[in-house]
mmJSON file of the N, C-alpha and C atoms, coordinates in Angstrom:
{"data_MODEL":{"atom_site":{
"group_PDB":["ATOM","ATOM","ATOM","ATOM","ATOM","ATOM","ATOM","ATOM","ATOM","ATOM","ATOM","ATOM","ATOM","ATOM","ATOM","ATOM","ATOM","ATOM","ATOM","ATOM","ATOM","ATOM","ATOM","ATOM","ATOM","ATOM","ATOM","ATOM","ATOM","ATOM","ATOM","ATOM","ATOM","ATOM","ATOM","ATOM","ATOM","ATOM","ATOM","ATOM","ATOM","ATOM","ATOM","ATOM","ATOM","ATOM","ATOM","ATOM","ATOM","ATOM","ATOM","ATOM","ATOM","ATOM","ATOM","ATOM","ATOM","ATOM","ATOM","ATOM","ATOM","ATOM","ATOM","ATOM","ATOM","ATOM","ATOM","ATOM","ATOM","ATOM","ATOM","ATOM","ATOM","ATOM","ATOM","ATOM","ATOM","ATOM","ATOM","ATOM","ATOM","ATOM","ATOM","ATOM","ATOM","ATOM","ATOM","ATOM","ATOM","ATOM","ATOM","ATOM","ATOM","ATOM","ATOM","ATOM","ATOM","ATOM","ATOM","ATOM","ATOM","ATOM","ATOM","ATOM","ATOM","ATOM","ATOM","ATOM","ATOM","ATOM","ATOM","ATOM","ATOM","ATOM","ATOM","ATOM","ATOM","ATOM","ATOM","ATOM","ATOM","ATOM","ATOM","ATOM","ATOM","ATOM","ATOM","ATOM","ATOM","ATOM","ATOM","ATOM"],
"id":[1,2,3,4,5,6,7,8,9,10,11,12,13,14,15,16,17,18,19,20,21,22,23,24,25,26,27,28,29,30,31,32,33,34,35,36,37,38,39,40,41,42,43,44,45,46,47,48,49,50,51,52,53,54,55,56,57,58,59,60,61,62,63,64,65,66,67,68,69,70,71,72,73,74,75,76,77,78,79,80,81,82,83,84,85,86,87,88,89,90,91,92,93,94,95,96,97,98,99,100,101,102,103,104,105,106,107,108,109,110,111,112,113,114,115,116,117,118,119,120,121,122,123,124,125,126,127,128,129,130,131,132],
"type_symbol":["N","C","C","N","C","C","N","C","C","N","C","C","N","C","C","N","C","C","N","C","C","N","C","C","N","C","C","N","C","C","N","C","C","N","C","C","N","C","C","N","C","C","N","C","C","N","C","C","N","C","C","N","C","C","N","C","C","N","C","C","N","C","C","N","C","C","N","C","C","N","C","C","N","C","C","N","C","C","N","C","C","N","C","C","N","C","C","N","C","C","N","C","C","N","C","C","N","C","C","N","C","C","N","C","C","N","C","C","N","C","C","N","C","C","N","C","C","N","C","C","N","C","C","N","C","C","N","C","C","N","C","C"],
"label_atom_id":["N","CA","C","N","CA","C","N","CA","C","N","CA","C","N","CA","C","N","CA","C","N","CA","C","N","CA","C","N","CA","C","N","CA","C","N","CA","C","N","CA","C","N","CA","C","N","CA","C","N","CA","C","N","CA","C","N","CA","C","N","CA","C","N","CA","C","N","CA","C","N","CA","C","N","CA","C","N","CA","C","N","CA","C","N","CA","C","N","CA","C","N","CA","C","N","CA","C","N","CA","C","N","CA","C","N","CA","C","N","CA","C","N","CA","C","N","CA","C","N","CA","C","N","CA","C","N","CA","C","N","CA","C","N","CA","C","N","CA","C","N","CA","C","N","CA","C","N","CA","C","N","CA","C"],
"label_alt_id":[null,null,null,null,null,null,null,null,null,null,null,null,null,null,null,null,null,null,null,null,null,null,null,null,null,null,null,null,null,null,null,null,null,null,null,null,null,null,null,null,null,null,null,null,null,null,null,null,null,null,null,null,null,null,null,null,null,null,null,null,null,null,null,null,null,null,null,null,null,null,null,null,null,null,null,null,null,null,null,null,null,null,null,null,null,null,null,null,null,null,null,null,null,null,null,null,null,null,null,null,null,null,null,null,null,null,null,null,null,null,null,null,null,null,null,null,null,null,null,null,null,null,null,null,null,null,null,null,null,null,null,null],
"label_comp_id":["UNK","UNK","UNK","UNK","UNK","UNK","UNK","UNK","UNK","UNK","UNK","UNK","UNK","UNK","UNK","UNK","UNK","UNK","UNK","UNK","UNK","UNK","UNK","UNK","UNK","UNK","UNK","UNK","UNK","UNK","UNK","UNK","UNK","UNK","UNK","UNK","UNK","UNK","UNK","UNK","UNK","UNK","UNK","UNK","UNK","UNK","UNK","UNK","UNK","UNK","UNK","UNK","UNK","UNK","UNK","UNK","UNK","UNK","UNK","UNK","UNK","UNK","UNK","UNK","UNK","UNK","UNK","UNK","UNK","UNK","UNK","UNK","UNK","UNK","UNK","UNK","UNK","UNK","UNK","UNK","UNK","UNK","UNK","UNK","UNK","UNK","UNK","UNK","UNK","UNK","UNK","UNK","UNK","UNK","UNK","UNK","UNK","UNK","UNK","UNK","UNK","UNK","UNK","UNK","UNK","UNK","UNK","UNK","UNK","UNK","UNK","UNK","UNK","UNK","UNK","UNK","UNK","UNK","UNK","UNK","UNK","UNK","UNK","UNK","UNK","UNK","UNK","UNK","UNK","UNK","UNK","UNK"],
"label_asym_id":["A","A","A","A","A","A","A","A","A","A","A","A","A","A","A","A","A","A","A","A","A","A","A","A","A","A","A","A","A","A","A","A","A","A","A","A","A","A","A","A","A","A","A","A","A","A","A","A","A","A","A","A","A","A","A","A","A","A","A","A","A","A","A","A","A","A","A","A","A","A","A","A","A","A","A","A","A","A","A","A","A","A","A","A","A","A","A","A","A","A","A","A","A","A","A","A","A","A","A","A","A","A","A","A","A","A","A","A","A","A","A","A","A","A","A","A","A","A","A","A","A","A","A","A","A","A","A","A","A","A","A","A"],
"label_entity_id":["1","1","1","1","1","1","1","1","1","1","1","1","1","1","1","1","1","1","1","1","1","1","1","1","1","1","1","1","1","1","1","1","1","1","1","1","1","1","1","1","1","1","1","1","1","1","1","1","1","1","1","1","1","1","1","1","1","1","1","1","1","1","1","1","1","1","1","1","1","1","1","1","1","1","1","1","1","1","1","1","1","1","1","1","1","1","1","1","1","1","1","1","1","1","1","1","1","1","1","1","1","1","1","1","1","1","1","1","1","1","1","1","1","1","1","1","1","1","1","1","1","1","1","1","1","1","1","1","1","1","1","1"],
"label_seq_id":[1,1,1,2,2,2,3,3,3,4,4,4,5,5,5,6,6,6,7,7,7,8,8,8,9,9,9,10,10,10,11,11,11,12,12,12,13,13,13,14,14,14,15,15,15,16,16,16,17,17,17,18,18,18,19,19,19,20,20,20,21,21,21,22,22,22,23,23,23,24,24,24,25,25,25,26,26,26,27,27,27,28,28,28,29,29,29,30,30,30,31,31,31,32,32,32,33,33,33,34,34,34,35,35,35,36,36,36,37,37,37,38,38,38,39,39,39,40,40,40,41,41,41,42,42,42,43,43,43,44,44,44],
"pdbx_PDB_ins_code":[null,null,null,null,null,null,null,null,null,null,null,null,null,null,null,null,null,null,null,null,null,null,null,null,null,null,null,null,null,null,null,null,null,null,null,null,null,null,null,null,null,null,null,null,null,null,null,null,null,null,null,null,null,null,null,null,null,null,null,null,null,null,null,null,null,null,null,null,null,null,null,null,null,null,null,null,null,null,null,null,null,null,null,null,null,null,null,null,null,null,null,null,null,null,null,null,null,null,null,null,null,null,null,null,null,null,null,null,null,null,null,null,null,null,null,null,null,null,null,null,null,null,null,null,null,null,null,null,null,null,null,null],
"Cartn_x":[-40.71,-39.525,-38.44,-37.208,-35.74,-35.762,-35.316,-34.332,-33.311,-33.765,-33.031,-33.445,-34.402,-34.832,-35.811,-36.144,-36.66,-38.635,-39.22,-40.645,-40.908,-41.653,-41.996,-43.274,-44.216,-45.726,-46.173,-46.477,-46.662,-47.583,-48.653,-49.82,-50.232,-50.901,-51.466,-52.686,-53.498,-54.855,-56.065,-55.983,-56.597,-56.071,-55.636,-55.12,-53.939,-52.745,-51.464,-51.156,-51.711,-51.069,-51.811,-52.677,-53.087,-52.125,-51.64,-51.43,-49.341,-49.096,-47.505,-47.783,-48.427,-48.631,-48.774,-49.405,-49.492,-48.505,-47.693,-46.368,-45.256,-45.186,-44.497,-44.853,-46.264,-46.145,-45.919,-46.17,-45.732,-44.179,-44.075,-42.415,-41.368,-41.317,-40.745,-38.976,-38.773,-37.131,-37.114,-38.229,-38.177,-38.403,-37.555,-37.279,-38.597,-39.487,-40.913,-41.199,-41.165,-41.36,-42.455,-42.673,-44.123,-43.599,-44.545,-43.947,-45.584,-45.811,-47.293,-47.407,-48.177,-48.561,-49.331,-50.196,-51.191,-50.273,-51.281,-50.736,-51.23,-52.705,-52.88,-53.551,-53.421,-52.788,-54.043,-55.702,-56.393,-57.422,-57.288,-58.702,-59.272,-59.423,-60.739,-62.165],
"Cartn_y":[126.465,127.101,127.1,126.813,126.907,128.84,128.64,129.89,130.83,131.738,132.797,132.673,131.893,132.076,132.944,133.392,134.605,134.0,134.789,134.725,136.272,135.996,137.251,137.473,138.339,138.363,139.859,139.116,140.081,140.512,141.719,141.905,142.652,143.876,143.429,144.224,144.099,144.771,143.433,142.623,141.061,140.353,139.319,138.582,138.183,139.017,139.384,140.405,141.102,141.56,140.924,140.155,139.463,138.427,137.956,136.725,136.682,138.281,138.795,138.263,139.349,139.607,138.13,137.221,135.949,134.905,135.305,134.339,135.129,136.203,136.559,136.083,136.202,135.917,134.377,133.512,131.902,131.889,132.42,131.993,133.205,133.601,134.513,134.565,133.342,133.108,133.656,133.522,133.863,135.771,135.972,137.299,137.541,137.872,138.534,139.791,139.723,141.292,141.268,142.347,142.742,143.293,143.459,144.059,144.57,145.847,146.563,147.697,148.04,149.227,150.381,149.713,150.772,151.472,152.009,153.297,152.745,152.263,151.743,150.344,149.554,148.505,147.438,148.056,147.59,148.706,148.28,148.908,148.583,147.326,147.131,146.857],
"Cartn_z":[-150.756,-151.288,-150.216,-151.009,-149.734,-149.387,-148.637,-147.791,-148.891,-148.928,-149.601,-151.474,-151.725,-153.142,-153.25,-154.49,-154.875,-155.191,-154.933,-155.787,-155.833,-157.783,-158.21,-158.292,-157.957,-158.29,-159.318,-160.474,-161.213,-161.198,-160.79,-161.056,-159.452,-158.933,-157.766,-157.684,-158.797,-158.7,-158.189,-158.888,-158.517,-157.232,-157.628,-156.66,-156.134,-157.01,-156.992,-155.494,-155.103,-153.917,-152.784,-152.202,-151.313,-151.728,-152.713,-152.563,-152.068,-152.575,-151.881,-150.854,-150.036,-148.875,-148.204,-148.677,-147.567,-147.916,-149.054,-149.178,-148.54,-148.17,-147.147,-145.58,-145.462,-143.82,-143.462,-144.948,-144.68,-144.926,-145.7,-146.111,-145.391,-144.497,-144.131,-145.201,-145.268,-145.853,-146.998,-147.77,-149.468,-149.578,-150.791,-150.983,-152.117,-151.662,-152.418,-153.11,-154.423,-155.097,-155.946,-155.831,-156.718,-157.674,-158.995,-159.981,-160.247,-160.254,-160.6,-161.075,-161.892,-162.528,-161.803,-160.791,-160.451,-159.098,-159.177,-158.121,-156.963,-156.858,-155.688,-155.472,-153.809,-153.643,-154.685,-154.357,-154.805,-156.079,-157.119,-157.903,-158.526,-158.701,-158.688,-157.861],
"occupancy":[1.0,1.0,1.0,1.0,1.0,1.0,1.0,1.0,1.0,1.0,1.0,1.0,1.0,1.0,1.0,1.0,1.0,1.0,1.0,1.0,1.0,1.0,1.0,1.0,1.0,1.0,1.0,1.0,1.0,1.0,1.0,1.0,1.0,1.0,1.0,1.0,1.0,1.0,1.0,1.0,1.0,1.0,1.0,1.0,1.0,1.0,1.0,1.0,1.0,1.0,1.0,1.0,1.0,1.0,1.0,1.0,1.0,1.0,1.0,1.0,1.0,1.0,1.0,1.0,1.0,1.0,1.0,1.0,1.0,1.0,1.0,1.0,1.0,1.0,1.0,1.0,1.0,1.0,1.0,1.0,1.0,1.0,1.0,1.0,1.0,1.0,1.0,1.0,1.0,1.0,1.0,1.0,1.0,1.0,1.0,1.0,1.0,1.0,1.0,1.0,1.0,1.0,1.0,1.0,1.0,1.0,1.0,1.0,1.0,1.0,1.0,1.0,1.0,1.0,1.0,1.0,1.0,1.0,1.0,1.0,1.0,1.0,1.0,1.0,1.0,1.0,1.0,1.0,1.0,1.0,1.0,1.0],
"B_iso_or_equiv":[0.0,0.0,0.0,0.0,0.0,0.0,0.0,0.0,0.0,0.0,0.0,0.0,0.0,0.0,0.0,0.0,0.0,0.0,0.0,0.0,0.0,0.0,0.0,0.0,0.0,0.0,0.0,0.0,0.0,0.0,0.0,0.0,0.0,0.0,0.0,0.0,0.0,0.0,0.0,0.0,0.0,0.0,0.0,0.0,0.0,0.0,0.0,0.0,0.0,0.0,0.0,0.0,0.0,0.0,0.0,0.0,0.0,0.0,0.0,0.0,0.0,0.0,0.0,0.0,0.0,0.0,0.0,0.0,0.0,0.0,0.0,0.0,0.0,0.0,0.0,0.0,0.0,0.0,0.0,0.0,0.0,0.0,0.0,0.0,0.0,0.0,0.0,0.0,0.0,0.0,0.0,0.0,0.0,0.0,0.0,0.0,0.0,0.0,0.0,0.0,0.0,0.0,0.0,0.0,0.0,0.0,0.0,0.0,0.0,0.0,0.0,0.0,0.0,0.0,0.0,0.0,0.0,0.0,0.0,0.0,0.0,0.0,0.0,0.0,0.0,0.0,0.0,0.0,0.0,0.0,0.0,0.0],
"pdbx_formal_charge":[null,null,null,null,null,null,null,null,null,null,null,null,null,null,null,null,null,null,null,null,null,null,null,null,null,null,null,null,null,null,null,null,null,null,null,null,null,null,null,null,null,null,null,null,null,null,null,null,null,null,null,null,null,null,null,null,null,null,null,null,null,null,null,null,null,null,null,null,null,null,null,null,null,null,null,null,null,null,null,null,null,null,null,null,null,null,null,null,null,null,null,null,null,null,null,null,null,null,null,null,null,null,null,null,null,null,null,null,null,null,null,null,null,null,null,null,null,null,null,null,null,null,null,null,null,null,null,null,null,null,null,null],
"auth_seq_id":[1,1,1,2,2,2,3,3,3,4,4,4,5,5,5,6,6,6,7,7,7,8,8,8,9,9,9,10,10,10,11,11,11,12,12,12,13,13,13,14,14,14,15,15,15,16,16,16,17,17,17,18,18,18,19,19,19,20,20,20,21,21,21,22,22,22,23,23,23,24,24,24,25,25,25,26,26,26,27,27,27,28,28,28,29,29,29,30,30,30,31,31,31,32,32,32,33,33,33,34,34,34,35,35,35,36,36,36,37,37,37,38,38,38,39,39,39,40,40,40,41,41,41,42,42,42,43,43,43,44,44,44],
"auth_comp_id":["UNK","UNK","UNK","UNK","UNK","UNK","UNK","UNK","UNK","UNK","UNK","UNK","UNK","UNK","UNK","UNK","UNK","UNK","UNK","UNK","UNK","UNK","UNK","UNK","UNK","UNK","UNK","UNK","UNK","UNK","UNK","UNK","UNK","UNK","UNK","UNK","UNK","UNK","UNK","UNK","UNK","UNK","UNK","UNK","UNK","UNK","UNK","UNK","UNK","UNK","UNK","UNK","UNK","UNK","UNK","UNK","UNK","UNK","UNK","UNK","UNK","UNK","UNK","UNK","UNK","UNK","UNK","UNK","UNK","UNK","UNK","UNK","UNK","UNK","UNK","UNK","UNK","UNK","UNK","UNK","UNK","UNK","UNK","UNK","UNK","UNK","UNK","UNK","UNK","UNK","UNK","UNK","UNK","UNK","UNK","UNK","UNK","UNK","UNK","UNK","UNK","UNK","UNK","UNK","UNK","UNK","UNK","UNK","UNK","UNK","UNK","UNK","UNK","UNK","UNK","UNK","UNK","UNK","UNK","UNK","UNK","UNK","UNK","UNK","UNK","UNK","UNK","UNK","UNK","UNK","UNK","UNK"],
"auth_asym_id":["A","A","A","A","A","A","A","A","A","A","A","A","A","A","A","A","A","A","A","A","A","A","A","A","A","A","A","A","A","A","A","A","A","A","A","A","A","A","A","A","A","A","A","A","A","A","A","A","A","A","A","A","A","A","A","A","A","A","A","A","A","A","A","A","A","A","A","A","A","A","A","A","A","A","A","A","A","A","A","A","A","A","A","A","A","A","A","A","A","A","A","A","A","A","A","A","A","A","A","A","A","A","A","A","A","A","A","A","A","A","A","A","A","A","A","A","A","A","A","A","A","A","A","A","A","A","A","A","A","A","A","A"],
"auth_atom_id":["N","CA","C","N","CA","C","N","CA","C","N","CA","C","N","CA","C","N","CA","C","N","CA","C","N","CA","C","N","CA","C","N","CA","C","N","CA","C","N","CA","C","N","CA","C","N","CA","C","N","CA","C","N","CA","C","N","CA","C","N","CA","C","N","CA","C","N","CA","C","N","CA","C","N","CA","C","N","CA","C","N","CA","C","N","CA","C","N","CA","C","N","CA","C","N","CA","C","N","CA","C","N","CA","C","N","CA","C","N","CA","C","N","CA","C","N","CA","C","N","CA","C","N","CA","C","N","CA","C","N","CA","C","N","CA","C","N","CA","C","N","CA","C","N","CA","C","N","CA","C","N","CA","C"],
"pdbx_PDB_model_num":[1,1,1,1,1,1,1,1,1,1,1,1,1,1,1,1,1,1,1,1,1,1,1,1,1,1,1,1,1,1,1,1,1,1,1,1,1,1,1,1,1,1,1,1,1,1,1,1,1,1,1,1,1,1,1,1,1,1,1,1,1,1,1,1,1,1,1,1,1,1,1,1,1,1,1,1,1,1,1,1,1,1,1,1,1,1,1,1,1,1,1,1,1,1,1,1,1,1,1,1,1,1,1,1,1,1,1,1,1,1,1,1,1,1,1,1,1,1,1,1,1,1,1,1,1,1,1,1,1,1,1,1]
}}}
């Protein structure tokens, strides 16, 4: 991804918030948002 584009991760009970989390530490440029329901980071 270029510099200053967006990625959205919907979901972060599965594999949606590990998978934020490590497209941020590769892509530092891209603007990363979660979009989640639960309260917390993992439950299942």
């Amino acid at each position: 991804m270029k510099k200053g584009e967006k990625l959205v991760v919907i979901g972060c009970g599965g594999v949606g918030g590990p998978a934020a989390m490590l497209s941020r530490k590769l892509m530092p440029d891209v603007d990363v948002t979660i979009i989640r329901k639960e309260e917390r980071f993992i439950v299942r």
